[in-house]
mmCIF file with all atom_site columns, C-alpha atoms in Angstrom:
data_model
loop_
_atom_site.group_PDB
_atom_site.id
_atom_site.type_symbol
_atom_site.label_atom_id
_atom_site.label_alt_id
_atom_site.label_comp_id
_atom_site.label_asym_id
_atom_site.label_entity_id
_atom_site.label_seq_id
_atom_site.pdbx_PDB_ins_code
_atom_site.Cartn_x
_atom_site.Cartn_y
_atom_site.Cartn_z
_atom_site.occupancy
_atom_site.B_iso_or_equiv
_atom_site.pdbx_formal_charge
_atom_site.auth_seq_id
_atom_site.auth_comp_id
_atom_site.auth_asym_id
_atom_site.auth_atom_id
_atom_site.pdbx_PDB_model_num
ATOM 1   C CA . UNK A 1 1   ? -145.764 20.747 35.631 1.00 0.00 ? 1   UNK A CA 1
ATOM 2   C CA . UNK A 1 2   ? -146.314 20.486 39.380 1.00 0.00 ? 2   UNK A CA 1
ATOM 3   C CA . UNK A 1 3   ? -145.123 16.870 39.177 1.00 0.00 ? 3   UNK A CA 1
ATOM 4   C CA . UNK A 1 4   ? -141.768 18.078 37.802 1.00 0.00 ? 4   UNK A CA 1
ATOM 5   C CA . UNK A 1 5   ? -141.307 20.376 40.818 1.00 0.00 ? 5   UNK A CA 1
ATOM 6   C CA . UNK A 1 6   ? -142.005 17.454 43.155 1.00 0.00 ? 6   UNK A CA 1
ATOM 7   C CA . UNK A 1 7   ? -139.542 15.162 41.374 1.00 0.00 ? 7   UNK A CA 1
ATOM 8   C CA . UNK A 1 8   ? -136.778 17.779 41.355 1.00 0.00 ? 8   UNK A CA 1
ATOM 9   C CA . UNK A 1 9   ? -137.286 18.602 45.035 1.00 0.00 ? 9   UNK A CA 1
ATOM 10  C CA . UNK A 1 10  ? -136.063 15.140 46.106 1.00 0.00 ? 10  UNK A CA 1
ATOM 11  C CA . UNK A 1 11  ? -133.370 14.762 43.444 1.00 0.00 ? 11  UNK A CA 1
ATOM 12  C CA . UNK A 1 12  ? -129.660 14.510 44.212 1.00 0.00 ? 12  UNK A CA 1
ATOM 13  C CA . UNK A 1 13  ? -128.669 14.436 40.533 1.00 0.00 ? 13  UNK A CA 1
ATOM 14  C CA . UNK A 1 14  ? -126.651 17.577 39.749 1.00 0.00 ? 14  UNK A CA 1
ATOM 15  C CA . UNK A 1 15  ? -125.632 18.937 36.344 1.00 0.00 ? 15  UNK A CA 1
ATOM 16  C CA . UNK A 1 16  ? -122.442 20.991 36.389 1.00 0.00 ? 16  UNK A CA 1
ATOM 17  C CA . UNK A 1 17  ? -121.646 22.830 33.156 1.00 0.00 ? 17  UNK A CA 1
ATOM 18  C CA . UNK A 1 18  ? -118.177 23.150 31.731 1.00 0.00 ? 18  UNK A CA 1
ATOM 19  C CA . UNK A 1 19  ? -116.291 26.100 33.143 1.00 0.00 ? 19  UNK A CA 1
ATOM 20  C CA . UNK A 1 20  ? -115.860 28.948 30.720 1.00 0.00 ? 20  UNK A CA 1
ATOM 21  C CA . UNK A 1 21  ? -112.474 30.612 30.307 1.00 0.00 ? 21  UNK A CA 1
ATOM 22  C CA . UNK A 1 22  ? -114.247 33.957 30.626 1.00 0.00 ? 22  UNK A CA 1
ATOM 23  C CA . UNK A 1 23  ? -117.194 33.920 33.049 1.00 0.00 ? 23  UNK A CA 1
ATOM 24  C CA . UNK A 1 24  ? -118.577 37.101 31.439 1.00 0.00 ? 24  UNK A CA 1
ATOM 25  C CA . UNK A 1 25  ? -118.926 35.436 28.032 1.00 0.00 ? 25  UNK A CA 1
ATOM 26  C CA . UNK A 1 26  ? -121.786 32.960 27.815 1.00 0.00 ? 26  UNK A CA 1
ATOM 27  C CA . UNK A 1 27  ? -121.418 29.913 25.586 1.00 0.00 ? 27  UNK A CA 1
ATOM 28  C CA . UNK A 1 28  ? -123.783 29.631 22.618 1.00 0.00 ? 28  UNK A CA 1
ATOM 29  C CA . UNK A 1 29  ? -127.133 27.988 23.354 1.00 0.00 ? 29  UNK A CA 1
ATOM 30  C CA . UNK A 1 30  ? -126.180 25.119 21.004 1.00 0.00 ? 30  UNK A CA 1
ATOM 31  C CA . UNK A 1 31  ? -123.167 24.300 23.192 1.00 0.00 ? 31  UNK A CA 1
ATOM 32  C CA . UNK A 1 32  ? -125.304 24.399 26.334 1.00 0.00 ? 32  UNK A CA 1
ATOM 33  C CA . UNK A 1 33  ? -127.864 22.040 24.759 1.00 0.00 ? 33  UNK A CA 1
ATOM 34  C CA . UNK A 1 34  ? -125.073 19.738 23.578 1.00 0.00 ? 34  UNK A CA 1
ATOM 35  C CA . UNK A 1 35  ? -123.598 19.621 27.096 1.00 0.00 ? 35  UNK A CA 1
ATOM 36  C CA . UNK A 1 36  ? -127.041 18.852 28.536 1.00 0.00 ? 36  UNK A CA 1
ATOM 37  C CA . UNK A 1 37  ? -127.636 16.077 25.969 1.00 0.00 ? 37  UNK A CA 1
ATOM 38  C CA . UNK A 1 38  ? -124.233 14.523 26.715 1.00 0.00 ? 38  UNK A CA 1
ATOM 39  C CA . UNK A 1 39  ? -124.982 14.611 30.448 1.00 0.00 ? 39  UNK A CA 1
ATOM 40  C CA . UNK A 1 40  ? -128.371 12.945 29.918 1.00 0.00 ? 40  UNK A CA 1
ATOM 41  C CA . UNK A 1 41  ? -126.952 10.307 27.561 1.00 0.00 ? 41  UNK A CA 1
ATOM 42  C CA . UNK A 1 42  ? -124.152 9.427  30.000 1.00 0.00 ? 42  UNK A CA 1
ATOM 43  C CA . UNK A 1 43  ? -126.576 9.057  32.907 1.00 0.00 ? 43  UNK A CA 1
ATOM 44  C CA . UNK A 1 44  ? -129.171 7.114  30.888 1.00 0.00 ? 44  UNK A CA 1
ATOM 45  C CA . UNK A 1 45  ? -126.395 4.842  29.551 1.00 0.00 ? 45  UNK A CA 1
ATOM 46  C CA . UNK A 1 46  ? -125.256 4.175  33.122 1.00 0.00 ? 46  UNK A CA 1
ATOM 47  C CA . UNK A 1 47  ? -128.835 3.317  34.087 1.00 0.00 ? 47  UNK A CA 1
ATOM 48  C CA . UNK A 1 48  ? -129.047 0.810  31.221 1.00 0.00 ? 48  UNK A CA 1
ATOM 49  C CA . UNK A 1 49  ? -125.566 -0.579 31.927 1.00 0.00 ? 49  UNK A CA 1
ATOM 50  C CA . UNK A 1 50  ? -126.410 -1.163 35.600 1.00 0.00 ? 50  UNK A CA 1
ATOM 51  C CA . UNK A 1 51  ? -130.006 -2.174 34.755 1.00 0.00 ? 51  UNK A CA 1
ATOM 52  C CA . UNK A 1 52  ? -131.324 0.294  37.329 1.00 0.00 ? 52  UNK A CA 1
ATOM 53  C CA . UNK A 1 53  ? -134.929 -0.481 38.246 1.00 0.00 ? 53  UNK A CA 1
ATOM 54  C CA . UNK A 1 54  ? -134.901 -3.115 35.473 1.00 0.00 ? 54  UNK A CA 1
ATOM 55  C CA . UNK A 1 55  ? -134.728 -0.529 32.660 1.00 0.00 ? 55  UNK A CA 1
ATOM 56  C CA . UNK A 1 56  ? -132.454 -2.597 30.368 1.00 0.00 ? 56  UNK A CA 1
ATOM 57  C CA . UNK A 1 57  ? -134.608 -5.695 30.858 1.00 0.00 ? 57  UNK A CA 1
ATOM 58  C CA . UNK A 1 58  ? -137.809 -3.734 30.174 1.00 0.00 ? 58  UNK A CA 1
ATOM 59  C CA . UNK A 1 59  ? -136.510 -2.449 26.833 1.00 0.00 ? 59  UNK A CA 1
ATOM 60  C CA . UNK A 1 60  ? -134.621 -5.695 26.063 1.00 0.00 ? 60  UNK A CA 1
ATOM 61  C CA . UNK A 1 61  ? -131.337 -3.815 25.618 1.00 0.00 ? 61  UNK A CA 1
ATOM 62  C CA . UNK A 1 62  ? -128.254 -6.016 25.985 1.00 0.00 ? 62  UNK A CA 1
ATOM 63  C CA . UNK A 1 63  ? -125.663 -3.286 25.385 1.00 0.00 ? 63  UNK A CA 1
ATOM 64  C CA . UNK A 1 64  ? -125.611 0.460  26.012 1.00 0.00 ? 64  UNK A CA 1
ATOM 65  C CA . UNK A 1 65  ? -124.212 0.735  22.497 1.00 0.00 ? 65  UNK A CA 1
ATOM 66  C CA . UNK A 1 66  ? -127.705 -0.218 21.283 1.00 0.00 ? 66  UNK A CA 1
ATOM 67  C CA . UNK A 1 67  ? -129.316 3.043  22.465 1.00 0.00 ? 67  UNK A CA 1
ATOM 68  C CA . UNK A 1 68  ? -129.073 6.578  21.119 1.00 0.00 ? 68  UNK A CA 1
ATOM 69  C CA . UNK A 1 69  ? -130.517 9.885  22.244 1.00 0.00 ? 69  UNK A CA 1
ATOM 70  C CA . UNK A 1 70  ? -132.306 11.906 19.570 1.00 0.00 ? 70  UNK A CA 1
ATOM 71  C CA . UNK A 1 71  ? -132.280 15.619 18.869 1.00 0.00 ? 71  UNK A CA 1
ATOM 72  C CA . UNK A 1 72  ? -134.045 18.132 21.073 1.00 0.00 ? 72  UNK A CA 1
ATOM 73  C CA . UNK A 1 73  ? -137.766 17.597 20.556 1.00 0.00 ? 73  UNK A CA 1
ATOM 74  C CA . UNK A 1 74  ? -139.245 20.227 22.853 1.00 0.00 ? 74  UNK A CA 1
ATOM 75  C CA . UNK A 1 75  ? -138.544 22.692 25.645 1.00 0.00 ? 75  UNK A CA 1
ATOM 76  C CA . UNK A 1 76  ? -140.883 24.031 28.314 1.00 0.00 ? 76  UNK A CA 1
ATOM 77  C CA . UNK A 1 77  ? -140.362 26.471 31.171 1.00 0.00 ? 77  UNK A CA 1
ATOM 78  C CA . UNK A 1 78  ? -142.186 26.885 34.447 1.00 0.00 ? 78  UNK A CA 1
ATOM 79  C CA . UNK A 1 79  ? -141.807 29.361 37.281 1.00 0.00 ? 79  UNK A CA 1
ATOM 80  C CA . UNK A 1 80  ? -142.543 29.048 40.966 1.00 0.00 ? 80  UNK A CA 1
ATOM 81  C CA . UNK A 1 81  ? -142.724 32.152 43.154 1.00 0.00 ? 81  UNK A CA 1
ATOM 82  C CA . UNK A 1 82  ? -142.434 31.752 46.904 1.00 0.00 ? 82  UNK A CA 1
ATOM 83  C CA . UNK A 1 83  ? -141.810 33.893 49.956 1.00 0.00 ? 83  UNK A CA 1
ATOM 84  C CA . UNK A 1 84  ? -138.610 33.119 51.844 1.00 0.00 ? 84  UNK A CA 1
ATOM 85  C CA . UNK A 1 85  ? -136.894 34.718 54.798 1.00 0.00 ? 85  UNK A CA 1
ATOM 86  C CA . UNK A 1 86  ? -133.389 35.751 53.794 1.00 0.00 ? 86  UNK A CA 1
ATOM 87  C CA . UNK A 1 87  ? -131.247 37.478 56.440 1.00 0.00 ? 87  UNK A CA 1
ATOM 88  C CA . UNK A 1 88  ? -134.364 38.202 58.489 1.00 0.00 ? 88  UNK A CA 1
ATOM 89  C CA . UNK A 1 89  ? -136.186 39.834 55.570 1.00 0.00 ? 89  UNK A CA 1
ATOM 90  C CA . UNK A 1 90  ? -139.134 38.208 53.802 1.00 0.00 ? 90  UNK A CA 1
ATOM 91  C CA . UNK A 1 91  ? -138.410 38.258 50.078 1.00 0.00 ? 91  UNK A CA 1
ATOM 92  C CA . UNK A 1 92  ? -140.121 36.973 46.973 1.00 0.00 ? 92  UNK A CA 1
ATOM 93  C CA . UNK A 1 93  ? -137.986 34.268 45.375 1.00 0.00 ? 93  UNK A CA 1
ATOM 94  C CA . UNK A 1 94  ? -138.595 33.126 41.817 1.00 0.00 ? 94  UNK A CA 1
ATOM 95  C CA . UNK A 1 95  ? -137.400 29.679 40.740 1.00 0.00 ? 95  UNK A CA 1
ATOM 96  C CA . UNK A 1 96  ? -137.509 28.349 37.213 1.00 0.00 ? 96  UNK A CA 1
ATOM 97  C CA . UNK A 1 97  ? -137.313 24.857 35.783 1.00 0.00 ? 97  UNK A CA 1
ATOM 98  C CA . UNK A 1 98  ? -136.442 23.983 32.219 1.00 0.00 ? 98  UNK A CA 1
ATOM 99  C CA . UNK A 1 99  ? -137.883 20.775 30.785 1.00 0.00 ? 99  UNK A CA 1
ATOM 100 C CA . UNK A 1 100 ? -136.307 19.288 27.656 1.00 0.00 ? 100 UNK A CA 1
ATOM 101 C CA . UNK A 1 101 ? -137.561 16.233 25.801 1.00 0.00 ? 101 UNK A CA 1
ATOM 102 C CA . UNK A 1 102 ? -135.784 13.925 23.375 1.00 0.00 ? 102 UNK A CA 1
ATOM 103 C CA . UNK A 1 103 ? -136.534 10.486 21.997 1.00 0.00 ? 103 UNK A CA 1
ATOM 104 C CA . UNK A 1 104 ? -134.513 7.421  22.918 1.00 0.00 ? 104 UNK A CA 1
ATOM 105 C CA . UNK A 1 105 ? -133.781 5.136  19.952 1.00 0.00 ? 105 UNK A CA 1
ATOM 106 C CA . UNK A 1 106 ? -132.957 1.462  19.648 1.00 0.00 ? 106 UNK A CA 1
ATOM 107 C CA . UNK A 1 107 ? -130.064 1.593  17.174 1.00 0.00 ? 107 UNK A CA 1
ATOM 108 C CA . UNK A 1 108 ? -130.579 -2.051 16.170 1.00 0.00 ? 108 UNK A CA 1
ATOM 109 C CA . UNK A 1 109 ? -134.017 -1.330 14.707 1.00 0.00 ? 109 UNK A CA 1
ATOM 110 C CA . UNK A 1 110 ? -133.887 2.463  14.393 1.00 0.00 ? 110 UNK A CA 1
ATOM 111 C CA . UNK A 1 111 ? -137.178 2.694  16.308 1.00 0.00 ? 111 UNK A CA 1
ATOM 112 C CA . UNK A 1 112 ? -138.095 5.240  18.943 1.00 0.00 ? 112 UNK A CA 1
ATOM 113 C CA . UNK A 1 113 ? -138.528 3.282  22.167 1.00 0.00 ? 113 UNK A CA 1
ATOM 114 C CA . UNK A 1 114 ? -139.034 5.992  24.768 1.00 0.00 ? 114 UNK A CA 1
ATOM 115 C CA . UNK A 1 115 ? -139.314 9.672  25.450 1.00 0.00 ? 115 UNK A CA 1
ATOM 116 C CA . UNK A 1 116 ? -136.596 11.062 27.719 1.00 0.00 ? 116 UNK A CA 1
ATOM 117 C CA . UNK A 1 117 ? -137.724 14.056 29.765 1.00 0.00 ? 117 UNK A CA 1
ATOM 118 C CA . UNK A 1 118 ? -134.933 16.056 31.396 1.00 0.00 ? 118 UNK A CA 1
ATOM 119 C CA . UNK A 1 119 ? -136.005 18.632 33.989 1.00 0.00 ? 119 UNK A CA 1
ATOM 120 C CA . UNK A 1 120 ? -133.534 20.966 35.620 1.00 0.00 ? 120 UNK A CA 1
ATOM 121 C CA . UNK A 1 121 ? -133.726 23.740 38.162 1.00 0.00 ? 121 UNK A CA 1
ATOM 122 C CA . UNK A 1 122 ? -130.901 26.258 38.189 1.00 0.00 ? 122 UNK A CA 1
ATOM 123 C CA . UNK A 1 123 ? -129.176 26.489 41.555 1.00 0.00 ? 123 UNK A CA 1
ATOM 124 C CA . UNK A 1 124 ? -127.340 29.599 40.311 1.00 0.00 ? 124 UNK A CA 1
ATOM 125 C CA . UNK A 1 125 ? -129.072 32.833 39.348 1.00 0.00 ? 125 UNK A CA 1
ATOM 126 C CA . UNK A 1 126 ? -130.158 32.508 35.695 1.00 0.00 ? 126 UNK A CA 1
ATOM 127 C CA . UNK A 1 127 ? -129.354 35.131 33.063 1.00 0.00 ? 127 UNK A CA 1
ATOM 128 C CA . UNK A 1 128 ? -132.145 35.942 30.604 1.00 0.00 ? 128 UNK A CA 1
ATOM 129 C CA . UNK A 1 129 ? -131.478 36.973 27.012 1.00 0.00 ? 129 UNK A CA 1
ATOM 130 C CA . UNK A 1 130 ? -135.095 37.516 25.991 1.00 0.00 ? 130 UNK A CA 1
ATOM 131 C CA . UNK A 1 131 ? -138.458 35.815 26.255 1.00 0.00 ? 131 UNK A CA 1
ATOM 132 C CA . UNK A 1 132 ? -137.741 33.596 23.254 1.00 0.00 ? 132 UNK A CA 1
ATOM 133 C CA . UNK A 1 133 ? -134.477 32.163 24.539 1.00 0.00 ? 133 UNK A CA 1
ATOM 134 C CA . UNK A 1 134 ? -135.527 32.196 28.221 1.00 0.00 ? 134 UNK A CA 1
ATOM 135 C CA . UNK A 1 135 ? -132.593 31.220 30.398 1.00 0.00 ? 135 UNK A CA 1
ATOM 136 C CA . UNK A 1 136 ? -129.393 31.281 28.389 1.00 0.00 ? 136 UNK A CA 1
ATOM 137 C CA . UNK A 1 137 ? -127.200 30.364 31.302 1.00 0.00 ? 137 UNK A CA 1
ATOM 138 C CA . UNK A 1 138 ? -127.533 26.902 32.676 1.00 0.00 ? 138 UNK A CA 1
ATOM 139 C CA . UNK A 1 139 ? -125.348 26.794 35.724 1.00 0.00 ? 139 UNK A CA 1
ATOM 140 C CA . UNK A 1 140 ? -125.133 24.188 38.421 1.00 0.00 ? 140 UNK A CA 1
ATOM 141 C CA . UNK A 1 141 ? -128.586 22.618 38.362 1.00 0.00 ? 141 UNK A CA 1
ATOM 142 C CA . UNK A 1 142 ? -130.591 20.091 40.304 1.00 0.00 ? 142 UNK A CA 1
ATOM 143 C CA . UNK A 1 143 ? -132.203 17.730 37.802 1.00 0.00 ? 143 UNK A CA 1
ATOM 144 C CA . UNK A 1 144 ? -134.227 14.616 37.136 1.00 0.00 ? 144 UNK A CA 1
ATOM 145 C CA . UNK A 1 145 ? -134.436 12.326 34.094 1.00 0.00 ? 145 UNK A CA 1
ATOM 146 C CA . UNK A 1 146 ? -137.592 10.424 33.185 1.00 0.00 ? 146 UNK A CA 1
ATOM 147 C CA . UNK A 1 147 ? -137.638 7.582  30.660 1.00 0.00 ? 147 UNK A CA 1
ATOM 148 C CA . UNK A 1 148 ? -141.195 7.048  29.445 1.00 0.00 ? 148 UNK A CA 1
ATOM 149 C CA . UNK A 1 149 ? -141.738 4.028  27.159 1.00 0.00 ? 149 UNK A CA 1
ATOM 150 C CA . UNK A 1 150 ? -143.701 4.624  23.964 1.00 0.00 ? 150 UNK A CA 1
ATOM 151 C CA . UNK A 1 151 ? -146.713 2.570  22.956 1.00 0.00 ? 151 UNK A CA 1
ATOM 152 C CA . UNK A 1 152 ? -150.236 1.828  24.010 1.00 0.00 ? 152 UNK A CA 1
ATOM 153 C CA . UNK A 1 153 ? -149.311 -0.830 26.554 1.00 0.00 ? 153 UNK A CA 1
ATOM 154 C CA . UNK A 1 154 ? -146.470 1.151  28.129 1.00 0.00 ? 154 UNK A CA 1
ATOM 155 C CA . UNK A 1 155 ? -147.418 1.591  31.761 1.00 0.00 ? 155 UNK A CA 1
ATOM 156 C CA . UNK A 1 156 ? -144.028 2.024  33.388 1.00 0.00 ? 156 UNK A CA 1
ATOM 157 C CA . UNK A 1 157 ? -141.945 5.118  33.916 1.00 0.00 ? 157 UNK A CA 1
ATOM 158 C CA . UNK A 1 158 ? -138.302 5.116  34.960 1.00 0.00 ? 158 UNK A CA 1
ATOM 159 C CA . UNK A 1 159 ? -137.148 8.077  37.055 1.00 0.00 ? 159 UNK A CA 1
ATOM 160 C CA . UNK A 1 160 ? -133.457 8.845  37.513 1.00 0.00 ? 160 UNK A CA 1
ATOM 161 C CA . UNK A 1 161 ? -132.814 11.355 40.270 1.00 0.00 ? 161 UNK A CA 1
ATOM 162 C CA . UNK A 1 162 ? -129.544 10.137 41.740 1.00 0.00 ? 162 UNK A CA 1
ATOM 163 C CA . UNK A 1 163 ? -126.007 10.302 40.396 1.00 0.00 ? 163 UNK A CA 1
ATOM 164 C CA . UNK A 1 164 ? -124.577 7.197  38.806 1.00 0.00 ? 164 UNK A CA 1
ATOM 165 C CA . UNK A 1 165 ? -123.302 4.771  41.397 1.00 0.00 ? 165 UNK A CA 1
ATOM 166 C CA . UNK A 1 166 ? -120.097 4.632  39.411 1.00 0.00 ? 166 UNK A CA 1
ATOM 167 C CA . UNK A 1 167 ? -119.444 8.357  39.914 1.00 0.00 ? 167 UNK A CA 1
ATOM 168 C CA . UNK A 1 168 ? -116.332 9.952  38.485 1.00 0.00 ? 168 UNK A CA 1
ATOM 169 C CA . UNK A 1 169 ? -113.917 7.591  40.215 1.00 0.00 ? 169 UNK A CA 1
ATOM 170 C CA . UNK A 1 170 ? -112.020 5.001  38.239 1.00 0.00 ? 170 UNK A CA 1
ATOM 171 C CA . UNK A 1 171 ? -110.689 2.265  40.499 1.00 0.00 ? 171 UNK A CA 1
ATOM 172 C CA . UNK A 1 172 ? -107.654 0.650  38.917 1.00 0.00 ? 172 UNK A CA 1
ATOM 173 C CA . UNK A 1 173 ? -105.775 -2.193 40.540 1.00 0.00 ? 173 UNK A CA 1
ATOM 174 C CA . UNK A 1 174 ? -102.439 -3.496 39.387 1.00 0.00 ? 174 UNK A CA 1
ATOM 175 C CA . UNK A 1 175 ? -98.815  -2.593 39.207 1.00 0.00 ? 175 UNK A CA 1
ATOM 176 C CA . UNK A 1 176 ? -97.313  0.509  37.691 1.00 0.00 ? 176 UNK A CA 1
ATOM 177 C CA . UNK A 1 177 ? -94.163  0.113  35.694 1.00 0.00 ? 177 UNK A CA 1
ATOM 178 C CA . UNK A 1 178 ? -91.897  2.537  33.940 1.00 0.00 ? 178 UNK A CA 1
ATOM 179 C CA . UNK A 1 179 ? -91.471  2.010  30.219 1.00 0.00 ? 179 UNK A CA 1
#
């Protein structure tokens, strides 16, 4: 797990959850996991579309429509306790990372081609329901996505720790006309 902490430390990839109409009411864990999966799929699709680090070539994927993200396969948690000086007072600060794994499928063949590991560290204070559910609030989080090919000869790992270069901006050129 120490490798996950190192990867997240340098990451600029940020997950921002949907805003709730009532900040005192937490969304169901299924909705949170669905939002996380959609975020991961969008970012992985961008990586394949832009062939970042040669990922599309490695998996021989011609179209992002050829890949699919599977259901949640596993979840792990890890804590890191450190001493930090806050307002001149040394305090114990506890950070937590959540690590989710899902398979990546080639829709043409239906085969699993990789394991996608999504690690996130809450930048907001987490809310705990109980030890079984762990953190039920996933707020703004620093994260990293790893794509690990399956198979005996797989020796490459793709790490996504930056936002998509496309961002949220749509650049449209042309004329506007009134209909």
